[in-house]
PDB file of C-alpha atoms and ligand atoms in Angstrom:
ATOM      1  CA  MET A 739      26.802 -20.135 -26.076  1.00  0.00           C
ATOM      2  CA  ASN A 740      24.763 -19.630 -23.009  1.00  0.00           C
ATOM      3  CA  ALA A 741      21.555 -18.502 -23.272  1.00  0.00           C
ATOM      4  CA  PRO A 742      20.652 -14.621 -22.466  1.00  0.00           C
ATOM      5  CA  ALA A 743      20.040 -14.317 -19.293  1.00  0.00           C
ATOM      6  CA  THR A 744      16.585 -12.703 -18.515  1.00  0.00           C
ATOM      7  CA  THR A 745      15.268 -11.300 -15.639  1.00  0.00           C
ATOM      8  CA  ARG A 746      12.105 -12.138 -14.090  1.00  0.00           C
ATOM      9  CA  LYS A 747       9.751  -9.260 -12.622  1.00  0.00           C
ATOM     10  CA  GLY A 748       9.530  -8.627  -9.300  1.00  0.00           C
ATOM     11  CA  TYR A 749       5.537  -9.279  -7.231  1.00  0.00           C
ATOM     12  CA  LEU A 750       3.523  -6.275  -6.917  1.00  0.00           C
ATOM     13  CA  PHE A 751       2.181  -7.089  -3.110  1.00  0.00           C
ATOM     14  CA  ILE A 752      -1.399  -4.738  -2.849  1.00  0.00           C
ATOM     15  CA  VAL A 753      -1.984  -3.797   1.297  1.00  0.00           C
ATOM     16  CA  SER A 754      -5.237  -2.025   1.994  1.00  0.00           C
ATOM     17  CA  GLY A 755      -7.151  -1.835   5.092  1.00  0.00           C
ATOM     18  CA  PRO A 756      -9.129   1.189   6.712  1.00  0.00           C
ATOM     19  CA  SER A 757      -7.441   3.764   8.585  1.00  0.00           C
ATOM     20  CA  GLY A 758      -5.790   3.075  11.273  1.00  0.00           C
ATOM     21  CA  VAL A 759      -5.241  -0.859  11.490  1.00  0.00           C
ATOM     22  CA  GLY A 760      -1.776  -0.577  11.043  1.00  0.00           C
ATOM     23  CA  LYS A 761      -0.558  -0.938   7.777  1.00  0.00           C
ATOM     24  CA  THR A 762       1.969   1.402   8.159  1.00  0.00           C
ATOM     25  CA  VAL A 763       3.470  -0.129  10.569  1.00  0.00           C
ATOM     26  CA  LEU A 764       2.872  -3.851   9.433  1.00  0.00           C
ATOM     27  CA  CYS A 765       4.840  -2.628   5.754  1.00  0.00           C
ATOM     28  CA  ASN A 766       7.496  -0.799   7.221  1.00  0.00           C
ATOM     29  CA  ALA A 767       8.467  -4.422   9.558  1.00  0.00           C
ATOM     30  CA  ILE A 768       8.281  -6.266   5.950  1.00  0.00           C
ATOM     31  CA  VAL A 769      10.396  -4.103   3.963  1.00  0.00           C
ATOM     32  CA  SER A 770      12.769  -4.465   7.076  1.00  0.00           C
ATOM     33  CA  LYS A 771      12.508  -7.753   7.165  1.00  0.00           C
ATOM     34  CA  PHE A 772      13.217  -8.261   3.665  1.00  0.00           C
ATOM     35  CA  ALA A 773      15.300  -5.919   2.642  1.00  0.00           C
ATOM     36  CA  PRO A 774      16.584  -5.380  -0.116  1.00  0.00           C
ATOM     37  CA  ASP A 775      14.337  -7.800  -2.221  1.00  0.00           C
ATOM     38  CA  VAL A 776      10.799  -5.613  -1.100  1.00  0.00           C
ATOM     39  CA  VAL A 777      11.108  -2.249  -1.223  1.00  0.00           C
ATOM     40  CA  TYR A 778       8.160  -0.180  -0.551  1.00  0.00           C
ATOM     41  CA  SER A 779       6.329   2.477  -3.285  1.00  0.00           C
ATOM     42  CA  ILE A 780       6.860   5.789  -1.137  1.00  0.00           C
ATOM     43  CA  SER A 781       3.466   7.777  -2.441  1.00  0.00           C
ATOM     44  CA  THR A 782       1.925  11.404  -3.520  1.00  0.00           C
ATOM     45  CA  THR A 783      -0.465  13.400  -1.489  1.00  0.00           C
ATOM     46  CA  SER A 784      -1.985  16.609  -1.562  1.00  0.00           C
ATOM     47  CA  ARG A 785      -2.810  16.004   2.068  1.00  0.00           C
ATOM     48  CA  ALA A 786      -1.182  18.118   4.997  1.00  0.00           C
ATOM     49  CA  PRO A 787       2.730  16.589   6.520  1.00  0.00           C
ATOM     50  CA  ARG A 788       1.352  15.593  10.213  1.00  0.00           C
ATOM     51  CA  GLY A 789       4.082  16.411  12.894  1.00  0.00           C
ATOM     52  CA  GLY A 790       7.047  14.225  12.437  1.00  0.00           C
ATOM     53  CA  GLU A 791       6.557  13.292   8.535  1.00  0.00           C
ATOM     54  CA  THR A 792       9.279  14.285   6.405  1.00  0.00           C
ATOM     55  CA  ASN A 793       9.011  15.036   2.306  1.00  0.00           C
ATOM     56  CA  GLY A 794      10.588  12.071   0.364  1.00  0.00           C
ATOM     57  CA  GLN A 795      10.049   9.360   3.930  1.00  0.00           C
ATOM     58  CA  GLU A 796       6.445   9.073   4.482  1.00  0.00           C
ATOM     59  CA  TYR A 797       4.713  10.564   1.440  1.00  0.00           C
ATOM     60  CA  PHE A 798       6.012  13.205  -1.382  1.00  0.00           C
ATOM     61  CA  PHE A 799       4.245  15.777  -0.203  1.00  0.00           C
ATOM     62  CA  CYS A 800       2.944  18.411  -2.721  1.00  0.00           C
ATOM     63  CA  THR A 801       0.010  20.886  -3.490  1.00  0.00           C
ATOM     64  CA  ALA A 802      -3.353  19.910  -4.927  1.00  0.00           C
ATOM     65  CA  GLU A 803      -2.515  22.132  -8.099  1.00  0.00           C
ATOM     66  CA  GLU A 804       0.930  19.950  -8.611  1.00  0.00           C
ATOM     67  CA  PHE A 805      -0.522  16.740  -8.062  1.00  0.00           C
ATOM     68  CA  GLU A 806      -3.734  17.613 -10.611  1.00  0.00           C
ATOM     69  CA  LYS A 807      -0.468  18.769 -13.245  1.00  0.00           C
ATOM     70  CA  ASP A 808       1.542  14.907 -12.571  1.00  0.00           C
ATOM     71  CA  ILE A 809      -2.124  13.687 -13.321  1.00  0.00           C
ATOM     72  CA  GLY A 810      -2.689  15.416 -16.931  1.00  0.00           C
ATOM     73  CA  ARG A 811       1.295  14.210 -17.748  1.00  0.00           C
ATOM     74  CA  ASN A 812       0.204  10.458 -16.505  1.00  0.00           C
ATOM     75  CA  GLU A 813       2.158  10.460 -13.249  1.00  0.00           C
ATOM     76  CA  PHE A 814       0.383   7.309 -11.327  1.00  0.00           C
ATOM     77  CA  ALA A 815       0.532   3.985 -11.313  1.00  0.00           C
ATOM     78  CA  GLU A 816      -3.081   4.460  -9.602  1.00  0.00           C
ATOM     79  CA  TRP A 817      -4.165   7.434  -7.475  1.00  0.00           C
ATOM     80  CA  ALA A 818      -7.770   8.855  -5.672  1.00  0.00           C
ATOM     81  CA  PHE A 819      -9.502  11.192  -3.983  1.00  0.00           C
ATOM     82  CA  VAL A 820      -9.296   9.921   0.013  1.00  0.00           C
ATOM     83  CA  HIS A 821     -10.698  11.841   3.234  1.00  0.00           C
ATOM     84  CA  GLY A 822     -10.842  14.675   0.609  1.00  0.00           C
ATOM     85  CA  ASN A 823      -7.167  14.338   0.014  1.00  0.00           C
ATOM     86  CA  TYR A 824      -5.213  13.151  -3.087  1.00  0.00           C
ATOM     87  CA  TYR A 825      -3.329  10.080  -2.957  1.00  0.00           C
ATOM     88  CA  GLY A 826      -1.256   8.619  -6.041  1.00  0.00           C
ATOM     89  CA  THR A 827       1.700   5.760  -6.771  1.00  0.00           C
ATOM     90  CA  PRO A 828       4.048   7.704  -8.666  1.00  0.00           C
ATOM     91  CA  ARG A 829       4.279   5.069 -11.813  1.00  0.00           C
ATOM     92  CA  ARG A 830       8.539   4.929 -12.580  1.00  0.00           C
ATOM     93  CA  PHE A 831       9.427   3.660  -8.961  1.00  0.00           C
ATOM     94  CA  VAL A 832       6.626   0.840  -9.164  1.00  0.00           C
ATOM     95  CA  THR A 833       7.711  -0.425 -12.666  1.00  0.00           C
ATOM     96  CA  ASP A 834      11.336   0.285 -12.314  1.00  0.00           C
ATOM     97  CA  ASN A 835      11.960  -1.873  -9.312  1.00  0.00           C
ATOM     98  CA  LEU A 836       9.494  -4.433 -11.069  1.00  0.00           C
ATOM     99  CA  ASP A 837      11.096  -4.819 -13.857  1.00  0.00           C
ATOM    100  CA  ALA A 838      14.681  -5.218 -11.777  1.00  0.00           C
ATOM    101  CA  GLY A 839      13.107  -7.829 -10.053  1.00  0.00           C
ATOM    102  CA  LYS A 840      12.373  -6.426  -7.351  1.00  0.00           C
ATOM    103  CA  HIS A 841       9.141  -6.863  -5.264  1.00  0.00           C
ATOM    104  CA  VAL A 842       6.762  -3.719  -4.803  1.00  0.00           C
ATOM    105  CA  ILE A 843       4.546  -3.163  -1.338  1.00  0.00           C
ATOM    106  CA  LEU A 844       2.190  -0.449  -2.180  1.00  0.00           C
ATOM    107  CA  ASN A 845       0.182   0.852   1.175  1.00  0.00           C
ATOM    108  CA  ILE A 846      -2.811   2.123  -0.873  1.00  0.00           C
ATOM    109  CA  ASP A 847      -6.738   2.548  -0.518  1.00  0.00           C
ATOM    110  CA  VAL A 848      -9.604   0.110  -1.599  1.00  0.00           C
ATOM    111  CA  GLN A 849     -10.064   2.513  -4.404  1.00  0.00           C
ATOM    112  CA  GLY A 850      -6.926   2.758  -5.662  1.00  0.00           C
ATOM    113  CA  ALA A 851      -6.158  -1.135  -5.213  1.00  0.00           C
ATOM    114  CA  MET A 852      -8.795  -1.879  -7.593  1.00  0.00           C
ATOM    115  CA  LYS A 853      -7.419   0.307 -10.590  1.00  0.00           C
ATOM    116  CA  ILE A 854      -3.594  -1.273  -9.583  1.00  0.00           C
ATOM    117  CA  ARG A 855      -5.514  -5.096  -9.598  1.00  0.00           C
ATOM    118  CA  GLU A 856      -6.985  -4.141 -13.348  1.00  0.00           C
ATOM    119  CA  ALA A 857      -3.300  -3.051 -14.625  1.00  0.00           C
ATOM    120  CA  TYR A 858      -1.367  -5.448 -12.982  1.00  0.00           C
ATOM    121  CA  PRO A 859      -4.125  -8.610 -12.629  1.00  0.00           C
ATOM    122  CA  GLU A 860      -0.880 -10.732 -11.238  1.00  0.00           C
ATOM    123  CA  SER A 861      -0.465  -8.417  -7.853  1.00  0.00           C
ATOM    124  CA  ILE A 862      -0.904 -10.044  -4.882  1.00  0.00           C
ATOM    125  CA  MET A 863      -3.879  -8.238  -2.399  1.00  0.00           C
ATOM    126  CA  ILE A 864      -3.319  -8.498   1.481  1.00  0.00           C
ATOM    127  CA  PHE A 865      -5.710  -6.796   3.379  1.00  0.00           C
ATOM    128  CA  ILE A 866      -6.008  -5.871   6.997  1.00  0.00           C
ATOM    129  CA  LEU A 867      -9.024  -5.894   9.215  1.00  0.00           C
ATOM    130  CA  PRO A 868      -9.110  -4.636  13.121  1.00  0.00           C
ATOM    131  CA  PRO A 869      -9.613  -7.253  15.257  1.00  0.00           C
ATOM    132  CA  THR A 870     -13.053  -5.118  16.067  1.00  0.00           C
ATOM    133  CA  PHE A 871     -15.018  -2.048  14.284  1.00  0.00           C
ATOM    134  CA  ASP A 872     -14.568  -0.889  18.131  1.00  0.00           C
ATOM    135  CA  ALA A 873     -11.314  -1.181  18.419  1.00  0.00           C
ATOM    136  CA  LEU A 874     -10.309   0.418  15.498  1.00  0.00           C
ATOM    137  CA  GLU A 875     -12.894   3.254  16.450  1.00  0.00           C
ATOM    138  CA  SER A 876     -10.826   4.344  19.576  1.00  0.00           C
ATOM    139  CA  ARG A 877      -7.447   3.980  17.465  1.00  0.00           C
ATOM    140  CA  ILE A 878      -8.341   6.081  15.309  1.00  0.00           C
ATOM    141  CA  ARG A 879      -9.439   8.651  17.911  1.00  0.00           C
ATOM    142  CA  LYS A 880      -6.625   7.764  19.947  1.00  0.00           C
ATOM    143  CA  ARG A 881      -4.525   8.529  17.119  1.00  0.00           C
ATOM    144  CA  ASN A 882      -6.688  12.051  16.364  1.00  0.00           C
ATOM    145  CA  MET A 883      -4.264  13.924  14.227  1.00  0.00           C
ATOM    146  CA  ASP A 884      -6.748  15.208  12.315  1.00  0.00           C
ATOM    147  CA  SER A 885      -9.904  17.760  12.802  1.00  0.00           C
ATOM    148  CA  GLU A 886     -13.073  16.209  13.894  1.00  0.00           C
ATOM    149  CA  HIS A 887     -14.503  16.861  10.409  1.00  0.00           C
ATOM    150  CA  SER A 888     -11.892  14.712   9.486  1.00  0.00           C
ATOM    151  CA  LEU A 889     -12.143  12.213  12.117  1.00  0.00           C
ATOM    152  CA  ARG A 890     -15.897  11.363  10.721  1.00  0.00           C
ATOM    153  CA  HIS A 891     -14.822  11.047   7.059  1.00  0.00           C
ATOM    154  CA  ARG A 892     -12.121   8.064   7.940  1.00  0.00           C
ATOM    155  CA  LEU A 893     -15.151   6.507  10.716  1.00  0.00           C
ATOM    156  CA  GLU A 894     -16.928   6.995   7.707  1.00  0.00           C
ATOM    157  CA  ASN A 895     -14.634   5.625   5.380  1.00  0.00           C
ATOM    158  CA  ALA A 896     -13.238   2.297   7.165  1.00  0.00           C
ATOM    159  CA  ARG A 897     -16.952   1.090   7.582  1.00  0.00           C
ATOM    160  CA  LYS A 898     -16.929   1.060   3.649  1.00  0.00           C
ATOM    161  CA  GLU A 899     -13.495  -0.072   3.198  1.00  0.00           C
ATOM    162  CA  LEU A 900     -14.318  -2.617   5.221  1.00  0.00           C
ATOM    163  CA  ASP A 901     -16.286  -4.354   2.077  1.00  0.00           C
ATOM    164  CA  TYR A 902     -14.308  -4.923  -0.138  1.00  0.00           C
ATOM    165  CA  ARG A 903     -12.269  -7.173   2.189  1.00  0.00           C
ATOM    166  CA  GLU A 904     -13.751 -10.129  -0.355  1.00  0.00           C
ATOM    167  CA  HIS A 905     -11.855  -8.690  -3.275  1.00  0.00           C
ATOM    168  CA  TYR A 906      -8.224  -9.195  -1.719  1.00  0.00           C
ATOM    169  CA  LYS A 907      -6.907 -13.389  -1.757  1.00  0.00           C
ATOM    170  CA  TYR A 908      -5.211 -12.889   1.562  1.00  0.00           C
ATOM    171  CA  THR A 909      -6.733 -11.508   5.302  1.00  0.00           C
ATOM    172  CA  VAL A 910      -4.647 -10.644   7.895  1.00  0.00           C
ATOM    173  CA  ILE A 911      -5.991  -9.534  11.281  1.00  0.00           C
ATOM    174  CA  ASN A 912      -3.799  -7.268  13.032  1.00  0.00           C
ATOM    175  CA  ASP A 913      -4.868  -7.643  16.763  1.00  0.00           C
ATOM    176  CA  ASN A 914      -1.815  -8.588  18.118  1.00  0.00           C
ATOM    177  CA  LEU A 915       0.910  -7.123  16.359  1.00  0.00           C
ATOM    178  CA  ASP A 916       3.483  -9.771  16.304  1.00  0.00           C
ATOM    179  CA  ALA A 917       1.744 -12.571  15.527  1.00  0.00           C
ATOM    180  CA  ALA A 918       0.559 -10.273  11.948  1.00  0.00           C
ATOM    181  CA  ILE A 919       3.631  -9.888  11.136  1.00  0.00           C
ATOM    182  CA  ASN A 920       4.674 -13.610  11.069  1.00  0.00           C
ATOM    183  CA  GLU A 921       1.143 -13.816   9.278  1.00  0.00           C
ATOM    184  CA  LEU A 922       2.399 -11.094   6.929  1.00  0.00           C
ATOM    185  CA  THR A 923       6.162 -12.828   7.230  1.00  0.00           C
ATOM    186  CA  ASP A 924       4.560 -16.310   5.980  1.00  0.00           C
ATOM    187  CA  ILE A 925       3.043 -14.946   2.950  1.00  0.00           C
ATOM    188  CA  PHE A 926       5.935 -12.691   1.884  1.00  0.00           C
ATOM    189  CA  THR A 927       8.453 -15.694   2.369  1.00  0.00           C
ATOM    190  CA  GLY A 928       6.558 -18.248   0.317  1.00  0.00           C
ATOM    191  CA  TYR A 929       6.521 -15.245  -2.268  1.00  0.00           C
ATOM    192  CA  VAL A 930       9.822 -14.111  -2.266  1.00  0.00           C
ATOM    193  CA  GLN A 931      11.391 -17.905  -2.171  1.00  0.00           C
ATOM    194  CA  ARG A 932       9.436 -18.831  -4.908  1.00  0.00           C
ATOM    195  CA  ARG A 933      10.577 -16.118  -6.985  1.00  0.00           C
ATOM    196  CA  GLN A 934      13.870 -17.260  -5.812  1.00  0.00           C
ATOM    197  CA  VAL A 935      13.461 -20.877  -7.263  1.00  0.00           C
ATOM    198  CA  GLU A 936      12.234 -19.520 -10.897  1.00  0.00           C
ATOM    199  CA  GLN A 937      14.665 -17.107 -11.099  1.00  0.00           C
ATOM    200  CA  PRO A 938      17.999 -18.600 -13.468  1.00  0.00           C
ATOM    201  CA  ALA A 939      21.349 -16.749 -12.166  1.00  0.00           C
ATOM    202  CA  LEU A 940      21.771 -13.517 -13.828  1.00  0.00           C
ATOM    203  CA  ALA A 941      25.056 -14.122 -15.911  1.00  0.00           C
ATOM    204  CA  LYS A 942      27.916 -11.635 -14.210  1.00  0.00           C
TER     205      LYS A 942
HETATM  206  P1  5GP B  44      -2.922   8.310   6.141  1.00  0.00           P
HETATM  207  O1  5GP B  44      -3.497  10.442   5.195  1.00  0.00           O
HETATM  208  O2  5GP B  44      -4.034   7.739   6.989  1.00  0.00           O
HETATM  209  O3  5GP B  44      -1.260   8.384   5.413  1.00  0.00           O
HETATM  210  O4  5GP B  44      -3.288   7.819   4.762  1.00  0.00           O
HETATM  211  C1  5GP B  44      -4.542   8.202   4.161  1.00  0.00           C
HETATM  212  C2  5GP B  44      -5.151   6.721   3.014  1.00  0.00           C
HETATM  213  O5  5GP B  44      -4.604   6.424   2.091  1.00  0.00           O
HETATM  214  C3  5GP B  44      -4.661   5.185   3.617  1.00  0.00           C
HETATM  215  O6  5GP B  44      -5.495   4.323   3.470  1.00  0.00           O
HETATM  216  C4  5GP B  44      -3.387   4.507   2.559  1.00  0.00           C
HETATM  217  O7  5GP B  44      -3.728   3.283   2.595  1.00  0.00           O
HETATM  218  C5  5GP B  44      -3.881   5.486   1.732  1.00  0.00           C
HETATM  219  N1  5GP B  44      -3.108   5.785   0.479  1.00  0.00           N
HETATM  220  C6  5GP B  44      -2.451   6.089   0.759  1.00  0.00           C
HETATM  221  N2  5GP B  44      -1.669   6.108  -0.445  1.00  0.00           N
HETATM  222  C7  5GP B  44      -2.114   6.132  -1.484  1.00  0.00           C
HETATM  223  C8  5GP B  44      -2.271   5.956  -2.596  1.00  0.00           C
HETATM  224  O8  5GP B  44      -1.089   6.343  -3.714  1.00  0.00           O
HETATM  225  N3  5GP B  44      -2.995   5.876  -3.384  1.00  0.00           N
HETATM  226  C9  5GP B  44      -4.295   5.278  -2.745  1.00  0.00           C
HETATM  227  N4  5GP B  44      -5.140   4.905  -3.185  1.00  0.00           N
HETATM  228  N5  5GP B  44      -4.111   5.808  -1.450  1.00  0.00           N
HETATM  229  C10 5GP B  44      -3.083   5.832  -0.563  1.00  0.00           C
END
């Protein structure tokens, strides 16, 4: 008799880096390259949608009160208060996909990343760096969709976030977008292929 088929869990990738460094563009590029093996976890946030953002696409938008209720119900794998708003990773999406053998990307801040690392010590931690702090500052100012107060907050946070890079296994500098995508692609390819080799064929 054949041994029962086993499904290996997927890998959990954590992508962090200061605001404005280009994490979302990079994550989207990876998801489209590796679909359907790699899926993106859409976070829930209490921040207001920016122009062009749609509920369920960039984020699940909710009020701070709704977010707090979800914290109480233990709905988040991690959550953090970032730039004055709540952000959290819905737990169910992550566990269901990992259990199904998919690889999941979380685009989360450094506080959330440290919490996830405790719960999932095998996660693959990737930090995106700007070429220089000045370059980052001008990117944040250019895309200034927030109030001046929030902008200052983001710049201060960016400096603090950079200090966390040593906790990450990989660092990728986003100077040239294509080069950064290639570097990330190499990292993901290594893990996705490794999993394909490790994963026994599933019985139909
Ligand atoms: P933004 O408001 O610019 O979309 O995101 C602000 C910051 O929140 C970014 O650094 C982003 O990575 C982080 N973030 C987004 N979703 C989550 C989440 O679910 N958890 C945590 N901890 N941070 C998040």
